[in-house]
Short mmCIF file of C-alpha atoms in Angstrom, two decimals:
data_model
loop_
_atom_site.label_atom_id
_atom_site.label_comp_id
_atom_site.label_asym_id
_atom_site.label_seq_id
_atom_site.Cartn_x
_atom_site.Cartn_y
_atom_site.Cartn_z
CA MET L 1 -37.32 -45.69 -7.21
CA LEU L 2 -36.13 -41.82 -7.23
CA ARG L 3 -33.57 -40.52 -9.63
CA PHE L 4 -31.94 -37.10 -7.94
CA SER L 5 -29.62 -34.70 -9.54
CA LEU L 6 -26.94 -32.15 -8.52
CA ARG L 7 -25.85 -28.70 -9.69
CA ARG L 8 -23.25 -26.87 -9.46
CA VAL L 9 -24.59 -23.43 -8.91
CA ARG L 10 -22.94 -20.22 -9.44
CA ALA L 11 -21.74 -18.02 -6.31
CA PRO L 12 -23.75 -15.20 -5.80
CA THR L 13 -22.68 -12.03 -6.66
CA SER L 14 -22.14 -9.55 -4.04
CA LEU L 15 -24.71 -6.71 -3.67
CA SER L 16 -23.67 -3.53 -4.32
CA PRO L 17 -23.87 -1.18 -1.47
CA GLN L 18 -27.81 0.18 -1.31
CA ILE L 19 -31.00 1.24 0.62
CA PHE L 20 -33.10 -2.09 0.55
CA SER L 21 -36.21 -1.56 -0.16
CA LEU L 22 -40.02 -3.32 0.58
CA SER L 23 -39.54 -5.20 -1.91
CA ASN L 24 -36.31 -7.28 -1.41
CA TYR L 25 -37.10 -8.35 1.76
CA ARG L 26 -38.25 -11.79 2.64
CA PHE L 27 -39.03 -14.01 5.67
CA SER L 28 -36.58 -16.04 6.75
CA THR L 29 -37.44 -19.50 9.27
CA ALA L 30 -34.11 -19.13 10.69
CA ALA L 31 -33.42 -17.79 14.15
CA GLU L 32 -31.86 -14.13 13.40
CA PRO L 33 -33.14 -12.24 10.53
CA SER L 34 -30.54 -12.55 7.74
CA TRP L 35 -29.83 -8.56 7.29
CA LYS L 36 -28.16 -8.74 11.04
CA HIS L 37 -25.36 -9.86 9.47
CA ARG L 38 -25.28 -7.97 6.68
CA THR L 39 -23.09 -4.33 6.34
CA PRO L 40 -25.46 -0.53 6.27
CA SER L 41 -24.06 0.84 2.91
CA ARG L 42 -23.20 4.52 4.73
CA VAL L 43 -24.58 7.28 3.14
CA PRO L 44 -22.16 9.44 1.96
CA ASN L 45 -22.24 14.30 1.45
CA LEU L 46 -22.75 15.43 -1.28
CA ILE L 47 -19.41 18.16 -1.83
CA GLY L 48 -18.62 19.89 -4.66
CA GLY L 49 -20.24 17.65 -7.28
CA SER L 50 -18.90 14.24 -5.70
CA PHE L 51 -20.94 12.26 -3.30
CA ILE L 52 -17.93 11.86 -1.05
CA ASP L 53 -17.71 8.76 2.11
CA SER L 54 -17.04 10.98 5.43
CA LYS L 55 -13.53 10.75 7.71
CA SER L 56 -16.07 10.60 10.36
CA SER L 57 -15.54 7.49 13.22
CA GLU L 58 -18.89 8.77 14.53
CA PHE L 59 -22.31 6.75 12.24
CA ILE L 60 -25.86 6.98 13.23
CA ASP L 61 -28.22 3.96 12.44
CA VAL L 62 -30.86 4.30 9.90
CA ILE L 63 -33.93 2.27 11.11
CA ASN L 64 -36.97 1.40 9.22
CA PRO L 65 -39.09 1.37 11.63
CA ALA L 66 -41.22 -1.56 10.58
CA THR L 67 -38.41 -4.20 10.64
CA GLN L 68 -35.79 -2.78 13.29
CA GLU L 69 -33.48 -3.37 10.01
CA VAL L 70 -30.53 -1.23 9.85
CA VAL L 71 -30.84 0.36 6.93
CA SER L 72 -27.75 2.37 6.34
CA GLN L 73 -25.57 4.55 8.97
CA VAL L 74 -25.48 7.93 8.46
CA PRO L 75 -22.28 9.69 9.65
CA LEU L 76 -21.81 12.72 12.15
CA THR L 77 -19.84 15.04 9.44
CA THR L 78 -16.95 16.16 10.53
CA ASN L 79 -15.90 20.37 11.35
CA GLU L 80 -13.36 20.08 8.04
CA GLU L 81 -15.91 18.14 5.57
CA PHE L 82 -18.37 21.12 6.61
CA LYS L 83 -16.31 23.35 6.06
CA ALA L 84 -15.11 22.05 3.03
CA ALA L 85 -18.70 22.05 1.60
CA VAL L 86 -19.41 25.64 2.55
CA SER L 87 -16.58 25.97 0.48
CA ALA L 88 -17.81 24.54 -2.57
CA ALA L 89 -20.68 26.48 -2.55
CA LYS L 90 -18.66 30.27 -2.01
CA ASP L 91 -17.06 28.98 -4.90
CA ALA L 92 -19.45 27.86 -6.99
CA PHE L 93 -21.72 30.98 -6.61
CA PRO L 94 -19.91 33.61 -9.12
CA PHE L 95 -20.19 30.94 -12.28
CA TRP L 96 -23.93 30.52 -10.81
CA ARG L 97 -25.15 33.34 -9.88
CA ASN L 98 -24.45 34.21 -13.89
CA THR L 99 -26.09 31.29 -15.57
CA PRO L 100 -29.01 33.02 -16.82
CA ILE L 101 -32.57 32.65 -15.17
CA THR L 102 -33.79 30.62 -18.57
CA THR L 103 -31.03 28.19 -18.27
CA ARG L 104 -31.21 27.51 -14.26
CA GLN L 105 -35.14 27.07 -15.08
CA ARG L 106 -34.50 24.16 -17.33
CA ILE L 107 -31.92 22.72 -15.16
CA MET L 108 -35.24 22.22 -12.92
CA LEU L 109 -37.63 21.33 -16.28
CA LYS L 110 -35.39 17.96 -16.44
CA LEU L 111 -35.51 17.51 -12.83
CA GLN L 112 -39.43 17.14 -12.12
CA ALA L 113 -39.19 14.80 -15.65
CA LEU L 114 -36.40 13.06 -13.34
CA ILE L 115 -38.41 13.50 -10.06
CA ARG L 116 -42.00 12.14 -11.61
CA ARG L 117 -39.60 9.08 -13.14
CA ASP L 118 -38.67 8.28 -9.71
CA THR L 119 -41.43 8.89 -7.58
CA ASP L 120 -42.06 4.97 -7.08
CA LYS L 121 -38.06 4.57 -5.99
CA LEU L 122 -38.11 7.89 -3.52
CA ALA L 123 -41.78 6.39 -2.27
CA VAL L 124 -40.26 2.80 -1.13
CA ASN L 125 -37.14 4.96 -0.01
CA ILE L 126 -39.37 6.90 2.55
CA THR L 127 -40.77 4.07 4.09
CA THR L 128 -38.08 1.71 4.05
CA GLU L 129 -36.38 4.70 6.31
CA GLN L 130 -39.72 6.52 7.57
CA GLY L 131 -42.43 4.35 7.52
CA LYS L 132 -45.04 5.99 5.82
CA THR L 133 -47.53 4.23 3.73
CA LEU L 134 -46.70 3.90 -0.15
CA LYS L 135 -49.78 5.87 -0.17
CA ASP L 136 -48.92 8.83 1.86
CA ALA L 137 -44.78 8.61 1.00
CA GLN L 138 -45.79 8.94 -3.09
CA GLY L 139 -48.44 12.41 -1.58
CA ASP L 140 -44.84 13.19 -0.13
CA VAL L 141 -43.04 12.74 -3.42
CA PHE L 142 -45.74 15.21 -5.00
CA ARG L 143 -45.92 17.93 -3.05
CA GLY L 144 -42.43 18.46 -3.32
CA LEU L 145 -42.73 17.74 -7.12
CA GLU L 146 -45.43 21.00 -7.16
CA VAL L 147 -42.60 23.30 -5.56
CA VAL L 148 -40.26 22.35 -8.16
CA GLU L 149 -43.08 23.35 -10.81
CA HIS L 150 -43.33 26.44 -8.94
CA ALA L 151 -39.39 27.30 -9.83
CA CYS L 152 -39.88 26.26 -13.66
CA GLY L 153 -41.51 30.07 -13.94
CA MET L 154 -39.12 32.05 -11.87
CA ALA L 155 -38.11 34.00 -14.56
CA THR L 156 -41.32 36.51 -13.86
CA LEU L 157 -40.64 35.75 -10.25
CA GLN L 158 -38.09 37.15 -10.41
CA MET L 159 -38.86 40.66 -12.11
CA GLY L 160 -38.16 43.83 -10.71
CA ASP L 161 -39.61 47.17 -10.32
CA PHE L 162 -39.88 50.66 -11.78
CA VAL L 163 -41.74 53.65 -10.84
CA PRO L 164 -40.95 57.32 -12.84
CA ASN L 165 -40.87 60.70 -11.35
CA VAL L 166 -42.17 59.28 -7.63
CA SER L 167 -41.00 62.65 -6.62
CA ASN L 168 -39.55 65.87 -8.71
CA GLY L 169 -36.41 64.11 -10.85
CA ILE L 170 -36.53 60.58 -9.28
CA ASP L 171 -37.41 57.59 -10.30
CA THR L 172 -37.09 54.21 -8.10
CA TYR L 173 -36.62 51.11 -9.03
CA SER L 174 -35.95 47.13 -7.30
CA LEU L 175 -33.87 44.72 -8.09
CA ARG L 176 -34.44 40.59 -7.06
CA GLU L 177 -30.46 39.38 -6.42
CA PRO L 178 -29.51 36.22 -5.18
CA LEU L 179 -27.16 36.48 -1.58
CA GLY L 180 -24.75 33.78 -2.41
CA VAL L 181 -24.66 30.31 -0.40
CA CYS L 182 -27.67 29.45 1.84
CA ALA L 183 -28.18 26.10 4.32
CA GLY L 184 -31.49 24.21 4.50
CA ILE L 185 -32.21 22.55 8.03
CA CYS L 186 -34.72 19.37 7.16
CA PRO L 187 -37.21 17.34 9.85
CA PHE L 188 -37.95 13.91 9.53
CA ASN L 189 -41.27 13.84 8.82
CA PHE L 190 -41.68 14.81 5.22
CA PRO L 191 -38.50 13.72 3.83
CA ALA L 192 -38.40 14.26 0.22
CA MET L 193 -41.27 17.16 0.26
CA ILE L 194 -39.41 19.92 2.84
CA PRO L 195 -35.85 19.10 0.68
CA LEU L 196 -37.97 20.29 -2.58
CA TRP L 197 -39.22 23.15 -0.14
CA MET L 198 -35.88 24.54 -0.07
CA PHE L 199 -33.25 24.28 -2.39
CA PRO L 200 -35.04 24.33 -5.94
CA VAL L 201 -36.30 27.56 -5.55
CA ALA L 202 -32.95 28.82 -3.67
CA VAL L 203 -30.60 27.66 -6.97
CA THR L 204 -33.14 28.52 -9.56
CA CYS L 205 -32.82 32.60 -7.83
CA GLY L 206 -28.92 32.13 -8.82
CA ASN L 207 -28.06 30.83 -4.86
CA THR L 208 -25.76 27.80 -3.74
CA PHE L 209 -27.56 25.65 -0.75
CA ILE L 210 -26.04 23.43 1.73
CA LEU L 211 -28.56 21.27 2.74
CA LYS L 212 -28.58 18.77 6.32
CA PRO L 213 -31.42 16.09 5.98
CA SER L 214 -32.80 14.23 9.42
CA GLU L 215 -30.29 11.75 10.44
CA LYS L 216 -33.42 9.49 10.77
CA ASP L 217 -34.08 9.21 7.29
CA PRO L 218 -30.85 11.15 4.66
CA GLY L 219 -31.84 8.65 1.55
CA ALA L 220 -34.94 10.71 -0.03
CA SER L 221 -32.51 13.51 -0.33
CA ILE L 222 -29.30 11.48 -1.75
CA ILE L 223 -31.41 10.25 -4.33
CA LEU L 224 -32.85 14.17 -5.05
CA ALA L 225 -29.31 15.41 -5.07
CA GLU L 226 -28.99 12.41 -7.96
CA LEU L 227 -31.45 13.32 -9.91
CA ALA L 228 -30.22 16.95 -9.97
CA LYS L 229 -26.80 16.08 -10.87
CA GLU L 230 -28.50 14.11 -13.71
CA ALA L 231 -30.59 17.02 -15.24
CA GLY L 232 -27.73 19.18 -14.66
CA LEU L 233 -26.85 20.85 -12.11
CA PRO L 234 -23.38 22.63 -11.76
CA ASP L 235 -21.02 20.71 -9.47
CA GLY L 236 -21.07 23.48 -5.96
CA VAL L 237 -24.31 24.07 -6.70
CA LEU L 238 -26.27 21.86 -4.40
CA ASN L 239 -24.25 20.44 -1.43
CA ILE L 240 -25.41 17.53 1.25
CA VAL L 241 -24.01 17.36 5.25
CA HIS L 242 -25.27 14.70 7.71
CA GLY L 243 -25.53 15.16 11.36
CA THR L 244 -27.26 16.61 14.54
CA LYS L 245 -26.75 19.62 16.68
CA ASP L 246 -23.34 20.02 15.90
CA ILE L 247 -23.96 20.33 12.18
CA VAL L 248 -26.50 22.62 13.20
CA ASN L 249 -24.58 24.84 15.17
CA ALA L 250 -22.20 25.04 12.51
CA ILE L 251 -25.20 26.06 9.28
CA CYS L 252 -25.91 28.75 11.69
CA ASP L 253 -22.40 29.45 12.91
CA ASP L 254 -20.90 30.47 9.69
CA ASP L 255 -20.73 34.12 8.42
CA ASP L 256 -20.56 32.40 4.85
CA ILE L 257 -23.80 31.33 4.64
CA ARG L 258 -26.53 34.14 4.19
CA ALA L 259 -29.54 32.45 4.61
CA ILE L 260 -31.23 29.31 6.68
CA SER L 261 -34.27 28.16 5.72
CA PHE L 262 -35.26 25.82 8.79
CA VAL L 263 -38.59 23.71 9.23
CA GLY L 264 -38.87 21.57 13.05
CA SER L 265 -40.01 21.64 15.96
CA ASN L 266 -40.11 24.58 18.81
CA THR L 267 -36.98 24.21 21.00
CA PRO L 268 -34.77 23.85 17.04
CA GLU L 269 -36.30 27.24 15.81
CA VAL L 270 -35.08 29.32 19.12
CA LEU L 271 -31.65 27.59 18.74
CA ALA L 272 -31.50 28.50 15.27
CA ARG L 273 -32.87 31.89 16.12
CA GLU L 274 -30.19 31.90 19.29
CA ARG L 275 -27.13 31.06 17.61
CA GLY L 276 -27.91 32.78 13.99
CA SER L 277 -26.39 36.25 13.76
CA TYR L 278 -29.01 38.66 12.82
CA GLU L 279 -26.15 40.93 11.17
CA ALA L 280 -24.58 37.99 8.87
CA ASN L 281 -27.99 36.15 8.13
CA LEU L 282 -31.62 36.32 6.92
CA TYR L 283 -33.60 33.35 8.42
CA THR L 284 -36.32 31.85 6.73
CA ILE L 285 -38.05 30.10 9.52
CA LEU L 286 -40.84 27.69 8.39
#
């Protein structure tokens, strides 16, 4: 005779909103995958040092290409939120530009150590949102990490030049100074590497920065921003907004943004060049 026993089990606690990794995915024999019944988390903006949920009523689903799971939802940042991000970056600039270069370098030293610590976390997120193999995603992170390492030696790169007596009684000198608020517009294919091409060098030079990740895979940029805050980057120095063409146009049209770094295909590049004022903005088109 078989004996059966029943045990009362504790009700499962609710999951905190986060991007699901591949290691958490389980196959199910149910008619519909269980993830279809979850409410996906919403990707926040980063404004003035705080991760803030957008008040936008429009969101774009971030899709896991392997499972078609809705991993998260990214907002179409409102114009008011974008202006708040620019204002936060502008307000942080006077303090940050006067912060010694050695202090700014030290933050980058901490950031590169934190990226090494969380390389696997970043790689899993990239694989989940963008579809690369884990090995390729780790390479994505590593190539960006090399730029952070480069920024750790910014003090010598920021040295100016002095030439005495180039003519009778005339000396010449050059200074390298930060521009102010800068922005970066990122594509989908390298979610960690390209943001790391942009903001570490810009902020170590004394600029403040507004990053617009791809709406298809914004998770890596959010993780990197969390690590930058953990490394000690002051509030307002790095800000993140989300969206598509409208937010790109807003970046190009804003007179307070002094430089834009853009990586992408030809059509958006032409739009960025046409909309941006060469009088007000300096462009790095990669």
